PDB file of C-alpha atoms in Angstrom:
ATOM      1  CA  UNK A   1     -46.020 -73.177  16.362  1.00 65.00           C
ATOM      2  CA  UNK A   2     -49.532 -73.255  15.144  1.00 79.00           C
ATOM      3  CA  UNK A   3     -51.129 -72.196  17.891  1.00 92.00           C
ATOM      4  CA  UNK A   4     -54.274 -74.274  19.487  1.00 95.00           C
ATOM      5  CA  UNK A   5     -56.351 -75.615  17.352  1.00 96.00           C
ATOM      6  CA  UNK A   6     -60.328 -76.053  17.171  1.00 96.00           C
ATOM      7  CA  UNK A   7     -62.312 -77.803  15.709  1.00 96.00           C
ATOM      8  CA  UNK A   8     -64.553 -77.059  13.989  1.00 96.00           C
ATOM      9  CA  UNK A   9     -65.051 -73.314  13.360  1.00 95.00           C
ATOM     10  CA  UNK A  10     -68.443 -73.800  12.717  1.00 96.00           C
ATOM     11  CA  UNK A  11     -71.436 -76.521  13.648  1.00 96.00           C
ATOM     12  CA  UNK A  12     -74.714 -76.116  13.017  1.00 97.00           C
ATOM     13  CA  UNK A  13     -77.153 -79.067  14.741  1.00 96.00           C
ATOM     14  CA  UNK A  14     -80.685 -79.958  15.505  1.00 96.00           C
ATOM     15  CA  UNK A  15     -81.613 -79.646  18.998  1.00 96.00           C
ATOM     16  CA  UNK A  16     -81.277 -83.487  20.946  1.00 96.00           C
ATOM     17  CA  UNK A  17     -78.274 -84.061  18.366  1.00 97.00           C
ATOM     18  CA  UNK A  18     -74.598 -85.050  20.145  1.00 97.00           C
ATOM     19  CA  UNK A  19     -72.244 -82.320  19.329  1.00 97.00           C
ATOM     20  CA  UNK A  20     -67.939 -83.036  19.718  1.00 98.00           C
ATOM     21  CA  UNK A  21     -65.781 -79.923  19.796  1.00 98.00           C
ATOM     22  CA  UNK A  22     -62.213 -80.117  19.709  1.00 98.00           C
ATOM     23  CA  UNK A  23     -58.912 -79.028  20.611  1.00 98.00           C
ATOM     24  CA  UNK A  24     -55.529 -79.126  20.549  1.00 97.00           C
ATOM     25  CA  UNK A  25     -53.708 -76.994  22.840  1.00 96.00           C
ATOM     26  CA  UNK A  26     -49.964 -75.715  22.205  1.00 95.00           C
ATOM     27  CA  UNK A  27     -47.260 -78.582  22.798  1.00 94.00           C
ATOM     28  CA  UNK A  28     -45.653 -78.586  26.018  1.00 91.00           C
ATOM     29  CA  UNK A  29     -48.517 -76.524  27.589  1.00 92.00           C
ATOM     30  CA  UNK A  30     -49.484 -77.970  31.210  1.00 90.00           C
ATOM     31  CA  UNK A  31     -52.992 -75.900  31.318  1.00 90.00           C
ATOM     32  CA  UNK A  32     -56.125 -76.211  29.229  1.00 93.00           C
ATOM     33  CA  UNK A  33     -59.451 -74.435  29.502  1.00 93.00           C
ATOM     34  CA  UNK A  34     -62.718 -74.049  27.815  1.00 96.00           C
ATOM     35  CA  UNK A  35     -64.748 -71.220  27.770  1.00 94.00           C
ATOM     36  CA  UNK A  36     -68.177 -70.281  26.365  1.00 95.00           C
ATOM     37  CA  UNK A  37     -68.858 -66.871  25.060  1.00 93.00           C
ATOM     38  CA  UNK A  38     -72.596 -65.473  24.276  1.00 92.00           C
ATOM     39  CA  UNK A  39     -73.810 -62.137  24.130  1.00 87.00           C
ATOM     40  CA  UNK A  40     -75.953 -62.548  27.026  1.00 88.00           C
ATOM     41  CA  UNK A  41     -73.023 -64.484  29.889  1.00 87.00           C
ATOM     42  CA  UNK A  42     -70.057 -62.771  28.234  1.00 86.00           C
ATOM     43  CA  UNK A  43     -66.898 -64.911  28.407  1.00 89.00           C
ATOM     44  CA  UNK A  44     -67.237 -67.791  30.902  1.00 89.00           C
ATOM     45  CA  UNK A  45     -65.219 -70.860  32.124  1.00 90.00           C
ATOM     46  CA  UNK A  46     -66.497 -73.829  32.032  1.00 94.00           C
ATOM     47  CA  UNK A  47     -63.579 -76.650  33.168  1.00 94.00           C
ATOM     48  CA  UNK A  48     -60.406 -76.336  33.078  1.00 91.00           C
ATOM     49  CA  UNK A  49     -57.346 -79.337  32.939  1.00 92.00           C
ATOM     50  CA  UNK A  50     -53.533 -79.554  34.685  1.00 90.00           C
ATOM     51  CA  UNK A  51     -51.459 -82.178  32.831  1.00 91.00           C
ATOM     52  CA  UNK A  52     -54.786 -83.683  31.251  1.00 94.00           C
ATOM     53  CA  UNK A  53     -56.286 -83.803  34.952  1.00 94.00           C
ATOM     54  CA  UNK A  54     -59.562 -81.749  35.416  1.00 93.00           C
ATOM     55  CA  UNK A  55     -58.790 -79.583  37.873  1.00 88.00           C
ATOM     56  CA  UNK A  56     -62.117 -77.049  38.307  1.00 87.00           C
ATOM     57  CA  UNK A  57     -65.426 -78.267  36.626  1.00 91.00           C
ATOM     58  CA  UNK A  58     -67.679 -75.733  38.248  1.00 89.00           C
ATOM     59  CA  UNK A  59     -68.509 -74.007  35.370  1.00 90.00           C
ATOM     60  CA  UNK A  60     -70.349 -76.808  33.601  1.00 93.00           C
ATOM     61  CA  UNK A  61     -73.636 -75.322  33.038  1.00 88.00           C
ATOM     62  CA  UNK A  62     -75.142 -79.176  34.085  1.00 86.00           C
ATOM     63  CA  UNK A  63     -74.796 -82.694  33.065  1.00 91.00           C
ATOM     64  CA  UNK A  64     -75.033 -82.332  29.369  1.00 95.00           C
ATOM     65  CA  UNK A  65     -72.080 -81.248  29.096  1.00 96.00           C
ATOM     66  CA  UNK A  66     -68.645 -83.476  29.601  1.00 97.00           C
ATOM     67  CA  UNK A  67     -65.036 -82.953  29.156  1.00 97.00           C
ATOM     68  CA  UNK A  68     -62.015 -85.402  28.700  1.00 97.00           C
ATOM     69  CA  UNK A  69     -58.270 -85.107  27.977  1.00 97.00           C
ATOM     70  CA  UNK A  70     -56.918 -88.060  27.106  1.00 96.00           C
ATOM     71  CA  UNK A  71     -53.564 -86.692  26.586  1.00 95.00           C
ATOM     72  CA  UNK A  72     -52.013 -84.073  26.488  1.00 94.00           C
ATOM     73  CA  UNK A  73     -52.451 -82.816  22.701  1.00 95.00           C
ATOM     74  CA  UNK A  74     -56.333 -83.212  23.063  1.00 96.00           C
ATOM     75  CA  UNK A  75     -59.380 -82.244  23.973  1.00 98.00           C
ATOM     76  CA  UNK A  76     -62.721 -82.532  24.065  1.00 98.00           C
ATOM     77  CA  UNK A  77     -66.082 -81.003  24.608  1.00 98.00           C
ATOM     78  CA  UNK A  78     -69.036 -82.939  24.496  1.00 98.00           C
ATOM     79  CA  UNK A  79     -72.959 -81.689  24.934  1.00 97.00           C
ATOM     80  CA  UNK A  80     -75.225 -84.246  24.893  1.00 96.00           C
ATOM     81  CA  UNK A  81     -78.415 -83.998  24.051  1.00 96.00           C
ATOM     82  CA  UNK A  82     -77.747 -80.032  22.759  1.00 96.00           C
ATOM     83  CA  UNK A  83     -80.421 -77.332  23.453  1.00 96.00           C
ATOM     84  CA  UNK A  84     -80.707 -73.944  21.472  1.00 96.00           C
ATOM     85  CA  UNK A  85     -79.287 -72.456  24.398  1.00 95.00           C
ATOM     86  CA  UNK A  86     -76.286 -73.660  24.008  1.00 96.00           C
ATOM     87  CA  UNK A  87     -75.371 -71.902  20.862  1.00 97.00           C
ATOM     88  CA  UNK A  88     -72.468 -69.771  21.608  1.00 97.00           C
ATOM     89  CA  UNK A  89     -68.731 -69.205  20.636  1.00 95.00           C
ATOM     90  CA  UNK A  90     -66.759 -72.034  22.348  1.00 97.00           C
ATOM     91  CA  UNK A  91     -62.983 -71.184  23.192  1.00 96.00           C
ATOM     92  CA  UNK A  92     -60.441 -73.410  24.138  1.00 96.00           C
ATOM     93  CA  UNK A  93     -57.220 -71.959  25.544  1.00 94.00           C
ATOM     94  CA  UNK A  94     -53.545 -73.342  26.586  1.00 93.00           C
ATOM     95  CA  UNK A  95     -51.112 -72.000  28.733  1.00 89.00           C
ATOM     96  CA  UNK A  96     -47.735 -72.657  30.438  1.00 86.00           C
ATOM     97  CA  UNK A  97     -48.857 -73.139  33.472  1.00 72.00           C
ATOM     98  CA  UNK A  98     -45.084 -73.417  35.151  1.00 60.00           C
ATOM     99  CA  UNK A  99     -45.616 -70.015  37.343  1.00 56.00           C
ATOM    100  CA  UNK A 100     -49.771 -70.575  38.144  1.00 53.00           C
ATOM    101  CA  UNK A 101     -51.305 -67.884  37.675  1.00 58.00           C
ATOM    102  CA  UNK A 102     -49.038 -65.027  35.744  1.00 65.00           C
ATOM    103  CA  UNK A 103     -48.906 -67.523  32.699  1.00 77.00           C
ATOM    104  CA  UNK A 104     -50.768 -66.117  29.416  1.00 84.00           C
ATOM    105  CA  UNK A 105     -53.578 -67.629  27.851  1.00 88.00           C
ATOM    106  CA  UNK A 106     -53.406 -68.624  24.429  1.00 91.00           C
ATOM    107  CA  UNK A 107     -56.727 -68.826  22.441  1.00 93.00           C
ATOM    108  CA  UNK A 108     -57.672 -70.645  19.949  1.00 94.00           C
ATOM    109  CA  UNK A 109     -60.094 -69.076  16.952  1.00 92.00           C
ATOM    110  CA  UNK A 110     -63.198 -70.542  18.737  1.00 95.00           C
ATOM    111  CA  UNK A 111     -66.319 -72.922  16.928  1.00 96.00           C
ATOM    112  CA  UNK A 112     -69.267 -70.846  16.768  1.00 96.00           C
ATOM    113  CA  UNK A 113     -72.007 -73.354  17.742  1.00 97.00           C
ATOM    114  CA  UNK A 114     -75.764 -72.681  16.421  1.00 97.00           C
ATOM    115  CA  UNK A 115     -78.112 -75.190  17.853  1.00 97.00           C
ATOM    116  CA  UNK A 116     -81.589 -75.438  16.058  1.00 96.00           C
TER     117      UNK A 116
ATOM    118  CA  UNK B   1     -61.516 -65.117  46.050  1.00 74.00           C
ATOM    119  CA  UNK B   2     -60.627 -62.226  43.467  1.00 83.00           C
ATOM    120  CA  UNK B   3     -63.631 -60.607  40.649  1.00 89.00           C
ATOM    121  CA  UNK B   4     -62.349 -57.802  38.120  1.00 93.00           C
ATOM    122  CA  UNK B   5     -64.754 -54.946  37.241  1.00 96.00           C
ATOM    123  CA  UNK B   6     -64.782 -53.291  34.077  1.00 96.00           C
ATOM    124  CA  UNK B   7     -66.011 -49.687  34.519  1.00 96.00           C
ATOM    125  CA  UNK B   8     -67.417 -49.343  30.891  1.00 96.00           C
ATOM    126  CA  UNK B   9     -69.240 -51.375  28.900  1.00 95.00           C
ATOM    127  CA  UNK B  10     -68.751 -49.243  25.266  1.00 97.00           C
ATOM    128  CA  UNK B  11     -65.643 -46.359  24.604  1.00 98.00           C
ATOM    129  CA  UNK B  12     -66.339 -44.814  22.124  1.00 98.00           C
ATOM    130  CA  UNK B  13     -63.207 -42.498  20.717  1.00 97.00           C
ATOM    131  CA  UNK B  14     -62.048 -40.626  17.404  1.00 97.00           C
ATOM    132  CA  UNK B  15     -58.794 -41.560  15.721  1.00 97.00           C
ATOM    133  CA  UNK B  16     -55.886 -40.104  16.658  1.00 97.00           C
ATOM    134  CA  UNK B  17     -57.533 -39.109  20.207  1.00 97.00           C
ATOM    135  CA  UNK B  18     -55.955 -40.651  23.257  1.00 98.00           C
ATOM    136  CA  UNK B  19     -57.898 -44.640  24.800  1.00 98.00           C
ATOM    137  CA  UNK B  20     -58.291 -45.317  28.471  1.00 98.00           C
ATOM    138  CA  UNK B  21     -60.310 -48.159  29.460  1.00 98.00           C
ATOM    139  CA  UNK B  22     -60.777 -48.995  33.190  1.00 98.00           C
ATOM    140  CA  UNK B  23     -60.458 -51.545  34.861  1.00 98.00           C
ATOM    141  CA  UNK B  24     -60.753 -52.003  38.782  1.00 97.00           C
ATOM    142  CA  UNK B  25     -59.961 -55.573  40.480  1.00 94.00           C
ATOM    143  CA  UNK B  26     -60.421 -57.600  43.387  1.00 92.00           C
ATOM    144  CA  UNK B  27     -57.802 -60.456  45.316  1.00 85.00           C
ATOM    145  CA  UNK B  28     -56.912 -62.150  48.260  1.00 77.00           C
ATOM    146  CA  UNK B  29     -53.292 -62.677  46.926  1.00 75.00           C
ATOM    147  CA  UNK B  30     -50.950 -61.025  45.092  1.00 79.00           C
ATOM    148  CA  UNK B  31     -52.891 -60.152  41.616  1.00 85.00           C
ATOM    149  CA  UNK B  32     -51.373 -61.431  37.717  1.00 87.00           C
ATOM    150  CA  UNK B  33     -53.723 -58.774  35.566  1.00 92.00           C
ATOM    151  CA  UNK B  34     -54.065 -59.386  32.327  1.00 93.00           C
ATOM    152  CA  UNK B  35     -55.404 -57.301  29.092  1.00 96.00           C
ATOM    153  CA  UNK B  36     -56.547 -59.275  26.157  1.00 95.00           C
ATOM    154  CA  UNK B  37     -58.316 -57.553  22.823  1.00 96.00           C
ATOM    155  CA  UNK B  38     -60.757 -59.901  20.777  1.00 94.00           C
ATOM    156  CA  UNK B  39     -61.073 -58.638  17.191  1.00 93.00           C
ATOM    157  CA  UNK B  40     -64.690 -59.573  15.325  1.00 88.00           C
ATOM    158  CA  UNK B  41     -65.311 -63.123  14.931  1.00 84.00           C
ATOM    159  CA  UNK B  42     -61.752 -63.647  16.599  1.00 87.00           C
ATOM    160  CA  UNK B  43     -60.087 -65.366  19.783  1.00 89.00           C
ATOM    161  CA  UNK B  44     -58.233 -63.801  22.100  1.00 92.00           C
ATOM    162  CA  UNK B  45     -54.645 -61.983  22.222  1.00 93.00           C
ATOM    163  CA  UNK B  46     -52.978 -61.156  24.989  1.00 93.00           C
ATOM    164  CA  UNK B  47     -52.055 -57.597  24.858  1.00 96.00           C
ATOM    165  CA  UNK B  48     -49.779 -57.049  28.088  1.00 94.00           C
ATOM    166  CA  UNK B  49     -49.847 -58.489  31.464  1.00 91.00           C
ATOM    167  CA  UNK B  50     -48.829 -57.497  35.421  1.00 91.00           C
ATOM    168  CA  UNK B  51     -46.727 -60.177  37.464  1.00 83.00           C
ATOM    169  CA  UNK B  52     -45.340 -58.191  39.965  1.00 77.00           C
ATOM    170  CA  UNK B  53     -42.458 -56.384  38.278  1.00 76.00           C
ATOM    171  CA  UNK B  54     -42.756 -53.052  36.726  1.00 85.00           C
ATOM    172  CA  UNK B  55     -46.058 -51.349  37.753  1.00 89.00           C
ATOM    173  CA  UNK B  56     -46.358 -49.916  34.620  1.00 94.00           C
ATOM    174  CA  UNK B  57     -46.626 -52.639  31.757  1.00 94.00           C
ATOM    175  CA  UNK B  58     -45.986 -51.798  28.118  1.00 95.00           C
ATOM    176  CA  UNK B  59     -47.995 -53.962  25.302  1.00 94.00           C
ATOM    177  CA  UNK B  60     -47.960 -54.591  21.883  1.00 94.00           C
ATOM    178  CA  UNK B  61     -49.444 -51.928  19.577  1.00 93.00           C
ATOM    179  CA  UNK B  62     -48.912 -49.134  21.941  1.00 96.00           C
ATOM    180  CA  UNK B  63     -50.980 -49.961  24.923  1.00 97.00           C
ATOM    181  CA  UNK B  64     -50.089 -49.759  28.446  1.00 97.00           C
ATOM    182  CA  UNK B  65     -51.623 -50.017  31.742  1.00 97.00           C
ATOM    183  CA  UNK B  66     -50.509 -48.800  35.226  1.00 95.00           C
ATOM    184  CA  UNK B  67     -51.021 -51.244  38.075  1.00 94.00           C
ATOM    185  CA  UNK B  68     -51.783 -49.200  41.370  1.00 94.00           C
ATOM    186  CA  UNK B  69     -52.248 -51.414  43.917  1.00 91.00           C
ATOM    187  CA  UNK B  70     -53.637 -48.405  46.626  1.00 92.00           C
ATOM    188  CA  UNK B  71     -56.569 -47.664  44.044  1.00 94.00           C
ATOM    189  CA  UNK B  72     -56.991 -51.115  42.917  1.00 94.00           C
ATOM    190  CA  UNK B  73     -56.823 -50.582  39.182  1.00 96.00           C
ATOM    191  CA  UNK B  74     -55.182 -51.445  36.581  1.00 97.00           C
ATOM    192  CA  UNK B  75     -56.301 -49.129  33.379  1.00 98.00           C
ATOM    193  CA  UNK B  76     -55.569 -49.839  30.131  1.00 98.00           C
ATOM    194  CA  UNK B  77     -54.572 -46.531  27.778  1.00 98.00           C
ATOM    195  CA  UNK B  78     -53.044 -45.500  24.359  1.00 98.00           C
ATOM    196  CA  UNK B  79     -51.729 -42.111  23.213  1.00 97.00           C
ATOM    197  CA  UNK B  80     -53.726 -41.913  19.979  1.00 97.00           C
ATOM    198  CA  UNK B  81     -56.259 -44.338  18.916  1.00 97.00           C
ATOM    199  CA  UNK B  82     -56.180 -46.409  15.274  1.00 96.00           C
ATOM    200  CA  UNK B  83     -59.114 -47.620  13.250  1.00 96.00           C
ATOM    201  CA  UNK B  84     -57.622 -50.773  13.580  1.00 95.00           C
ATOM    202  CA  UNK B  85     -58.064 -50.919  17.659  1.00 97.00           C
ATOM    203  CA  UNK B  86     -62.006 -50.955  17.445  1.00 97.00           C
ATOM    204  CA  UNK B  87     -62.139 -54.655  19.013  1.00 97.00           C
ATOM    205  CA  UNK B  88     -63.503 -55.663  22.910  1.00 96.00           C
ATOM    206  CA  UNK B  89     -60.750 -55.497  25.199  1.00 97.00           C
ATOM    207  CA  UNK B  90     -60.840 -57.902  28.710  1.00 96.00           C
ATOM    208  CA  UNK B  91     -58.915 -57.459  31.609  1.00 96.00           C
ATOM    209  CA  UNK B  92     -58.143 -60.321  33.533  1.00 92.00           C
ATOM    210  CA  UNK B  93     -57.509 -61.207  37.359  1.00 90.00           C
ATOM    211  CA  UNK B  94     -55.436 -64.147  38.418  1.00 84.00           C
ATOM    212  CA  UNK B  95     -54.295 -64.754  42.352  1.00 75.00           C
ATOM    213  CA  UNK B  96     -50.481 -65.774  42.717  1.00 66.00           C
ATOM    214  CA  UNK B  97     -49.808 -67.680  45.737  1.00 57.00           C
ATOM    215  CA  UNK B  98     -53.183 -69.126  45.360  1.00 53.00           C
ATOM    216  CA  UNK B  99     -53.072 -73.205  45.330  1.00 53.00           C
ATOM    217  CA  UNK B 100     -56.557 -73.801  45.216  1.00 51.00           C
ATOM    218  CA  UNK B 101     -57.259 -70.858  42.207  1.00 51.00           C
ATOM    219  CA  UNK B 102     -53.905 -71.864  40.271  1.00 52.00           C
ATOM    220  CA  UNK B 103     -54.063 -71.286  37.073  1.00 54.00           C
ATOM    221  CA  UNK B 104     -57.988 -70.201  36.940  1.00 68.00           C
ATOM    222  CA  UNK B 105     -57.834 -66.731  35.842  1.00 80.00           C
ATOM    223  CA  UNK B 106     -61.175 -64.214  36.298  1.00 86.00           C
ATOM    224  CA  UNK B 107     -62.159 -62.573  33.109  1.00 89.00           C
ATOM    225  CA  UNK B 108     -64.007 -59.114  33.344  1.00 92.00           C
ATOM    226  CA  UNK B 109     -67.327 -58.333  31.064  1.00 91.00           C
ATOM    227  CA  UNK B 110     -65.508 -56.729  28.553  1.00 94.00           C
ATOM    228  CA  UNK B 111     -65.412 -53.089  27.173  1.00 97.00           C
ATOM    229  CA  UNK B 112     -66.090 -52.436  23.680  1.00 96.00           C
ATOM    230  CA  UNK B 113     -63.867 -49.831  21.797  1.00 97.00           C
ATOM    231  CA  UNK B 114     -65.392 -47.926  18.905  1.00 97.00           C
ATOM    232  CA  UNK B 115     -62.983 -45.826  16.787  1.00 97.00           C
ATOM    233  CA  UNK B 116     -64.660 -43.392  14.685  1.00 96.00           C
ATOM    234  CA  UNK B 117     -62.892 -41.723  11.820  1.00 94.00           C
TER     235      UNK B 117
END
């Protein structure tokens, strides 16, 4: 398997610009999360999906930011208008999900965003 | 609710010399703990994980960790350290048993191993 993928590694925008990450989890996975990781907030979670469902949203820093699954070998992450504050590593992850909880987490290699 | 605390923020160790990392955690439920290592400018890999069996949990490149439920920890170690182990290391909390959590795992703020030659 290839792992999840994410795309792509690296974006570089202009502040007020729309800005699409990607991801495609491992087949067969049932759980899919996004996480944001600066320097300052170390890893957080931002939303996370069950069976392309959004199940916990509460980490969305506010309303520029939007997720959608519309099946279950994508995602996306979508900040619109971006901010210099939002540059940061973005992760997505995949897992399992059969047992809850004691399922491991499989990361992708992350997009490092830099916002302008 | 559940919150993992990682005791150090930097390690800093000499090759060959023995790793612990600490980690202390925090559940309502029955805990899943994870460790994962992130290598520079990498994601993350799980290196071994708790889920109720064997309280001491053997990982991949020699790392362990010991869950003790009385003390609440669950500490990550290795025998003798490798040049190749400098990375940040995250231990992770997940509730079992938890409907409303399931699947949302707690990550804590990371400890960052230096191995110096």
């Amino acid at each position: 398997d290839a792992g999840v993928i994410q795309s792509p590694r690296h974006e570089v925008t202009e502040m007020g610009q729309e800005v699409t990450l990607r991801c495609k989890p491992i087949s067969g996975h049932d759980y899919l999360f996004w996480y944001r990781q600066t320097m300052m907030r170390g890893l957080e979670l931002l939303i996370y999906f069950n069976n392309n469902v959004p199940i916990d949203d509460s980490g969305m820093p506010e309303d520029r930011f939007s997720a959608k699954m519309p099946n279950a070998s994508f995602s996306t992450l979508k900040i619109q208008p971006s901010e210099p504050r939002d540059s940061a590593v973005y992760f997505c992850a995949s897992s399992l999900g059969r047992k809850f909880s004691t399922d491991t987490q499989y990361f992708g290699p992350g997009t490092r965003l830099t916002v302008l | 609710a559940q919150s993992v605390t990682q005791l150090d923020s930097h390690v800093s160790v000499s090759e060959g010399t023995p790793v612990l990392l600490r980690c202390n955690y925090s559940s309502s439920y029955s805990p899943s703990l994870f460790w994962y290592v992130q290598h520079p400018n990498k994601g993350l890999q799980l290196l071994l994980k708790y889920t109720s069996a064997a309280t001491l949990v053997k990982g991949i490149n020699g790392f362990e960790a010991e869950f003790k439920k009385s003390e609440t920890s669950f500490h990550l170690t290795k025998p003798s350290a490798h040049m190749s182990d400098a990375a940040e290391y995250f231990c992770v909390v997940s509730d079992r048993g938890s409907h409303t959590n399931a699947g949302k795992s707690t990550f804590g703020d990371g400890t960052t191993l230096t191995v110096k030659p």
